[in-house]
CSV table of C-alpha atoms in Angstrom, one decimal:
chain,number,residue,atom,x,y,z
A,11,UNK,CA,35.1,-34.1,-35.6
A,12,UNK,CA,31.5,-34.3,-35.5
A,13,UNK,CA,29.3,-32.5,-32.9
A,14,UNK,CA,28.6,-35.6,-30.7
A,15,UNK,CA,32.0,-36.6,-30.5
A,16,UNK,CA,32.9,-33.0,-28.8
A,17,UNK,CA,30.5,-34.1,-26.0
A,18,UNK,CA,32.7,-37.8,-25.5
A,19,UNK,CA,34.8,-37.8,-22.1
A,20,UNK,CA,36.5,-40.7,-23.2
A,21,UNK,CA,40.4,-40.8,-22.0
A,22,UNK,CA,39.3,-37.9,-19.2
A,23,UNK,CA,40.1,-38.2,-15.9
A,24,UNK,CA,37.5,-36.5,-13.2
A,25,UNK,CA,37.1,-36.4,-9.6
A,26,UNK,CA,33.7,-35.8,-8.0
A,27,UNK,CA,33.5,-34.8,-4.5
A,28,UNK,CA,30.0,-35.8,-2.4
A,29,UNK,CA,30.1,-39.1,-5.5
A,30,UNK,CA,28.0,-41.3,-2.9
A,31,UNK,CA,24.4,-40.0,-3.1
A,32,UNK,CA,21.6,-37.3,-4.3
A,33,UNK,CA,23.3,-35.0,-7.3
A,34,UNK,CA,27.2,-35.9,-6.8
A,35,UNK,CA,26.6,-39.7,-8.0
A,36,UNK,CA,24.1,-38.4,-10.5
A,37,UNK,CA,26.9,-35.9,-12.1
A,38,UNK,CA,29.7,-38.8,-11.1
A,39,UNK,CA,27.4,-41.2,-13.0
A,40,UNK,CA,26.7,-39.4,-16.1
A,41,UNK,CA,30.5,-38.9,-16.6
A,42,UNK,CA,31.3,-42.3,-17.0
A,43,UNK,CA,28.9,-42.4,-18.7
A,44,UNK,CA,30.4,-40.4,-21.2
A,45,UNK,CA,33.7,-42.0,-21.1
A,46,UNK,CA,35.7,-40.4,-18.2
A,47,UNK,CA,37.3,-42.3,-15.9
A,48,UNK,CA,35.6,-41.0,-12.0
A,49,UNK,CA,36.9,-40.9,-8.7
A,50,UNK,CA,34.2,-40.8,-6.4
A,51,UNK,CA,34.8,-39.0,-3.5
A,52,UNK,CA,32.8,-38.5,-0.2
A,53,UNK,CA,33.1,-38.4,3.6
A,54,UNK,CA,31.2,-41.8,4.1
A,55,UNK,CA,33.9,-44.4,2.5
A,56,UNK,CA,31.3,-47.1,2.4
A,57,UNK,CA,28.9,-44.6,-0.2
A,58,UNK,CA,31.8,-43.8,-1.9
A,59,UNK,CA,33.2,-47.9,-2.5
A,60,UNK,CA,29.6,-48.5,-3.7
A,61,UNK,CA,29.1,-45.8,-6.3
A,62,UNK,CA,32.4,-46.4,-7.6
A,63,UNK,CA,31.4,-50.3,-7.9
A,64,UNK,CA,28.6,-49.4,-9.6
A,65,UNK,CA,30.3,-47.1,-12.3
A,66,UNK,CA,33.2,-49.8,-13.0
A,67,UNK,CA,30.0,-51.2,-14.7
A,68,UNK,CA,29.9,-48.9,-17.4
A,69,UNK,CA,33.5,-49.7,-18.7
A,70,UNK,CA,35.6,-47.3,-17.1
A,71,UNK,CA,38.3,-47.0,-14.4
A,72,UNK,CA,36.8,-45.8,-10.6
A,73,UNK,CA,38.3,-45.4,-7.6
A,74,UNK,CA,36.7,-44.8,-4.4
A,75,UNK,CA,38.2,-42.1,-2.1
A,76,UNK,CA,37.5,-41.2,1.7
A,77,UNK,CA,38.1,-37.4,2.4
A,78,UNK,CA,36.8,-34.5,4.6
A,79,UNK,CA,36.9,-31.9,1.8
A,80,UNK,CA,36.5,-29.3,4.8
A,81,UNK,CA,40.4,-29.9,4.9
A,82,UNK,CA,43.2,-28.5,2.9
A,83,UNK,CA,45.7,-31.7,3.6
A,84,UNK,CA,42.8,-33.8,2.3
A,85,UNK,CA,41.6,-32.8,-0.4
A,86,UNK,CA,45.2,-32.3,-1.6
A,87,UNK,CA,45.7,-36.0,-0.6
A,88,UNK,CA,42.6,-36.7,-3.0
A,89,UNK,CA,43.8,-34.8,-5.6
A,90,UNK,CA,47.6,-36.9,-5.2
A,91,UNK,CA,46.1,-40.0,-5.3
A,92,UNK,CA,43.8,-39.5,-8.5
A,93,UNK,CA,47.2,-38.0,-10.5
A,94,UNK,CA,49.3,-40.6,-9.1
A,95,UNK,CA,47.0,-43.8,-10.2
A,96,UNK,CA,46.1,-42.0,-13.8
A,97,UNK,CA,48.5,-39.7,-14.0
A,98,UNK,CA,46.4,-36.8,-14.8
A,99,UNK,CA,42.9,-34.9,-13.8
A,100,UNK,CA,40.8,-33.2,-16.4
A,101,UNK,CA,37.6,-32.9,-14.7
A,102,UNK,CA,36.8,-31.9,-11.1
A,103,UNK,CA,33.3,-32.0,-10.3
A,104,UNK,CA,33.0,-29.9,-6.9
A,105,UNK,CA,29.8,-31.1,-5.6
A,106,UNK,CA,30.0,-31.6,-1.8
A,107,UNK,CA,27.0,-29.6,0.4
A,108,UNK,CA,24.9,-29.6,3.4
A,109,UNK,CA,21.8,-27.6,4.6
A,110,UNK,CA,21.4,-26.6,8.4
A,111,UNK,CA,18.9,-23.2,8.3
A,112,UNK,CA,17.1,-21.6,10.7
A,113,UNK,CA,16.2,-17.8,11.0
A,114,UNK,CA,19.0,-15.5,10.4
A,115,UNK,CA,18.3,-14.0,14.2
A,116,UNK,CA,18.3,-17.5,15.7
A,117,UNK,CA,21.2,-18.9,13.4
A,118,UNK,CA,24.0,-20.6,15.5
A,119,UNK,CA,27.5,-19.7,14.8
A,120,UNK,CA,28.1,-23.5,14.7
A,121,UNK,CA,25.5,-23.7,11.9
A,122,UNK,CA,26.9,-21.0,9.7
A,123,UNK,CA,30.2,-22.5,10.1
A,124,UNK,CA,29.3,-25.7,9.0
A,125,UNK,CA,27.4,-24.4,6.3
A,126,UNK,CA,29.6,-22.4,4.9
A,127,UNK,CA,32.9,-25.0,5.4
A,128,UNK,CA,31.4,-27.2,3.3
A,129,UNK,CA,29.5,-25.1,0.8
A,130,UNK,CA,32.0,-22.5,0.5
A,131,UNK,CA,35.7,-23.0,2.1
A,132,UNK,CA,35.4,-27.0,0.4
A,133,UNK,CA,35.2,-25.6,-3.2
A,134,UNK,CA,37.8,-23.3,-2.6
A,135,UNK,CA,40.1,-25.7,-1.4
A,136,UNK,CA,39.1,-28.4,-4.2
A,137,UNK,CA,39.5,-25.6,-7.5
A,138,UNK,CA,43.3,-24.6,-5.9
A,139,UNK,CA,44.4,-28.1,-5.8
A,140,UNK,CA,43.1,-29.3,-8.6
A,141,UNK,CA,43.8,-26.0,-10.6
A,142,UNK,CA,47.7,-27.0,-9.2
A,143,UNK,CA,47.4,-29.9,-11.7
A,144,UNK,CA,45.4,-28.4,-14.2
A,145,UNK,CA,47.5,-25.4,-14.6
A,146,UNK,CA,50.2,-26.8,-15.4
A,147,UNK,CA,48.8,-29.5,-17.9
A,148,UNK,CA,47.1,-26.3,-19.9
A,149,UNK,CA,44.1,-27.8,-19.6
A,150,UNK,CA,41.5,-28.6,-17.3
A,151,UNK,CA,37.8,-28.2,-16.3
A,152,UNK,CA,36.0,-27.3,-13.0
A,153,UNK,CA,32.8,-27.6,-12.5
A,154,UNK,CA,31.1,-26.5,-8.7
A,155,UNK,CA,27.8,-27.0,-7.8
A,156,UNK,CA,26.2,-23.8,-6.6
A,157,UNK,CA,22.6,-23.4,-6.7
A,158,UNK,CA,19.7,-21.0,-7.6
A,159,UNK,CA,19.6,-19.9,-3.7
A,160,UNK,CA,22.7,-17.9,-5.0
A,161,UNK,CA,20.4,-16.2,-7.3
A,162,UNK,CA,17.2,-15.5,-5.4
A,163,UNK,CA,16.0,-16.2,-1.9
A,164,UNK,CA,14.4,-19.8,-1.1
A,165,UNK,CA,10.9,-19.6,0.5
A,166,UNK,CA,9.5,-20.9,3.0
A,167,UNK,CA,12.5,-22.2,4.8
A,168,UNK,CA,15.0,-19.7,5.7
A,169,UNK,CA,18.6,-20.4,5.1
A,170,UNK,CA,20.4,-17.5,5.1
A,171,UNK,CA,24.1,-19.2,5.5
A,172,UNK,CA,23.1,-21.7,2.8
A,173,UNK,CA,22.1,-18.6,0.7
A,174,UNK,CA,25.5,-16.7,1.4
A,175,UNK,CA,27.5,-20.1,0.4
A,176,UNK,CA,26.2,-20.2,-2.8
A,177,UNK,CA,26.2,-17.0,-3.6
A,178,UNK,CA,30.0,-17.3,-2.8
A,179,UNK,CA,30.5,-20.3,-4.9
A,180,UNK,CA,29.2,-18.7,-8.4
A,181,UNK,CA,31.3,-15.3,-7.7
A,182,UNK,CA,34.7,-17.7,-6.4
A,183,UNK,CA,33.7,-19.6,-9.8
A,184,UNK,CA,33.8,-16.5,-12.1
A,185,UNK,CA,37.3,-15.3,-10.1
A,186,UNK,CA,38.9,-18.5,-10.8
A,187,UNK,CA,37.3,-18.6,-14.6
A,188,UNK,CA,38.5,-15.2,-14.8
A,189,UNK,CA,42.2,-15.8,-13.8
A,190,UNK,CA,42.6,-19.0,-15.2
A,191,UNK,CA,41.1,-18.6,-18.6
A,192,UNK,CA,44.2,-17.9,-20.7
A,193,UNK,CA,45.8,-20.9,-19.0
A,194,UNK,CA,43.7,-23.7,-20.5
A,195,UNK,CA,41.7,-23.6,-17.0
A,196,UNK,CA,37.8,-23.5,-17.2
A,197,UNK,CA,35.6,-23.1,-14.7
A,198,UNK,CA,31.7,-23.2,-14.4
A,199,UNK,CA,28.8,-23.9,-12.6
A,200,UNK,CA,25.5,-25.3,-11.9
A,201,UNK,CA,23.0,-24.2,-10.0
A,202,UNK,CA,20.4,-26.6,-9.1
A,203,UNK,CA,16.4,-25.7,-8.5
A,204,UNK,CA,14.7,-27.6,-6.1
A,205,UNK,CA,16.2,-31.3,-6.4
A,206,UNK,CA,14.8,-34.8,-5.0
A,207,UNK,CA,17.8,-35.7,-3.4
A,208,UNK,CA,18.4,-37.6,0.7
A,209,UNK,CA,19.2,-33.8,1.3
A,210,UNK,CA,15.6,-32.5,0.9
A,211,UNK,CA,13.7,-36.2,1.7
A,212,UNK,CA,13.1,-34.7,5.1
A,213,UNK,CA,11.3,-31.6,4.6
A,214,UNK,CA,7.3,-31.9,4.5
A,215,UNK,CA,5.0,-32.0,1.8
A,216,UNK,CA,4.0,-28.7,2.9
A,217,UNK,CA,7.0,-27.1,2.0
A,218,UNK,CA,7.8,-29.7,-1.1
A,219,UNK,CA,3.9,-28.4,-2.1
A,220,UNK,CA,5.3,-24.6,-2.2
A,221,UNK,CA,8.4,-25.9,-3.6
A,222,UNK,CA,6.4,-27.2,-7.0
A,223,UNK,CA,4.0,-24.3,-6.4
A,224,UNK,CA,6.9,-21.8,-7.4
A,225,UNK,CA,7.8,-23.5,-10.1
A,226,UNK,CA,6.5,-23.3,-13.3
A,227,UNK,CA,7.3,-26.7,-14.8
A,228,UNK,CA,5.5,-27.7,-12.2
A,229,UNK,CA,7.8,-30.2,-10.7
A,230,UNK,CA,10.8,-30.9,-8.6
A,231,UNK,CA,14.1,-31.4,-10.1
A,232,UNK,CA,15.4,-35.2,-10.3
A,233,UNK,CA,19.4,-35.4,-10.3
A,234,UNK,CA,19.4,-36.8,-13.5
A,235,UNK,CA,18.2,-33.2,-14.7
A,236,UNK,CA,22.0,-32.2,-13.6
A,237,UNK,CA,23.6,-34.8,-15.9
A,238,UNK,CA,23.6,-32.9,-19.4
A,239,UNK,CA,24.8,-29.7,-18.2
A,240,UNK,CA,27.8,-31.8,-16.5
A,241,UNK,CA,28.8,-33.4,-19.5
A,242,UNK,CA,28.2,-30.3,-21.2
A,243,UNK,CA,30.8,-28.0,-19.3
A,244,UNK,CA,33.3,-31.5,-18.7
A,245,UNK,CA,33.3,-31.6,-22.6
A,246,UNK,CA,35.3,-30.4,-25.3
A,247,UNK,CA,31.9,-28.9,-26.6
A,248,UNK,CA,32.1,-26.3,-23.6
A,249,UNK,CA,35.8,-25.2,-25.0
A,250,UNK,CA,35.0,-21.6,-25.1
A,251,UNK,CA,32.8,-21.5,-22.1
A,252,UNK,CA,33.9,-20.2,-18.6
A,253,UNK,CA,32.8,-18.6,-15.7
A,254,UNK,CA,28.8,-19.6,-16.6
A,255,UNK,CA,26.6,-19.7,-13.9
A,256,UNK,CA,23.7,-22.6,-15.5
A,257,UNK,CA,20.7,-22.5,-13.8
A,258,UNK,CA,18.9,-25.9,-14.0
A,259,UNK,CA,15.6,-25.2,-11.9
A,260,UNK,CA,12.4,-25.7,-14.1
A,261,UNK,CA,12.2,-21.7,-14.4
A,262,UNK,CA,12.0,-20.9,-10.5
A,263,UNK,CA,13.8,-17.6,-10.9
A,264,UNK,CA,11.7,-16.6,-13.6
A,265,UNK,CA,9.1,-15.6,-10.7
């Protein structure tokens, strides 16, 4: 088998959570791409229908799912319904995120708790239930966004629950690489620099200007940065790889 054909998804099944905008339809997109057949998940069904249209273009099967990954009887519902119309899941692509900062001294308990349900508890629940398929098949890979704000602290805005999510998600994502690795389970990350996405479309050029500033590419992230280190860690190529923390941020940590 050559090289390329270790990066093919062809005859996978994956599941993307947060599918119908910003990075989750870039990752959902460059795995059909690839060959896998993608249920795109979100909380708005209408986002989740289109994408879904859209990547039925490509060739492969797509299914659109409505689900509040916040909750554990959903997300096992989501997971149910992907097995029971393919009969399997390979790939789950837990992507699903908000941002609601403030000043640590000012935070609301209501905006940490948001924060870190979706950021944090919503990857949790989606790497048990799929691991409950997965683990059993001997084979499976995971793949949760985290972000470089796990890494170092985000300037100017301050975001101290966001920070603390992602933080959580690389060390949940080495725990479940680390006790799923001799079962066929692999489990990675990404971490995403600063990314052109609806998510950051509202924060001011003043802040996007500090943003590039402390970057030394020079220049924000675009989701389709994402889509080769997705494929990578989906892949057969990525076999030997788990519990990897990929930073894909232009070299913002380097400063």
């Amino acid at each position: 088998m050559g090289v390329l054909d270790r990066f093919s998804l062809q005859g996978r099944a994956a599941l993307v959570t947060g599918a119908g905008r910003g990075i989750g339809y870039a990752l959902a997109q460059a795995l059909a791409e690839a060959g896998a057949d993608v249920a795109c998940v979100d909380l708005n069904e209408e986002s989740a229908r289109k994408a879904a249209d859209d990547f039925a273009t490509l060739g492969v099967r797509t299914m659109a799912l409505q689900a509040d990954v916040t909750r554990k009887d959903q997300v096992e519902a989501t997971v149910a319904a992907v097995v029971g119309e393919w009969g399997r899941l390979d790939i789950g692509v837990n992507n699903a995120g908000i941002a609601r900062g403030g000043k640590a001294e000012e935070l609301s308990e209501e905006a940490w708790d948001a924060v870190l349900d979706v950021n944090l508890k919503s990857v949790f629940l989606c790497c048990q239930a799929e691991a409950h398929v997965m683990l059993p098949q001997g084979y499976g890979k995971i793949i949760n966004t985290a972000s470089m704000s796990a890494t170092i602290v985000n300037r100017p805005q301050c975001q101290a629950n966001y920070n603390a999510a992602k933080a959580g998600v690389v060390h949940l994502t080495r725990s479940c690489a680390a006790e799923w690795a001799s079962r066929g389970v692999r489990v990675n990350c990404i971490s995403p620099g600063h990314t052109v996405t609806p998510m950051t479309a509202n924060m001011g050029d003043d802040v996007r200007a500090i943003w590039v500033s402390n970057t030394p590419m020079g220049r924000l992230g675009d989701p389709s940065d994402l889509q080769g280190a997705a494929v990578y860690q989906a892949a057969e190529a990525s076999d030997y790889v788990t519990g990897l923390d990929l930073i894909v941020d232009g070299g913002y940590v380097l400063w």
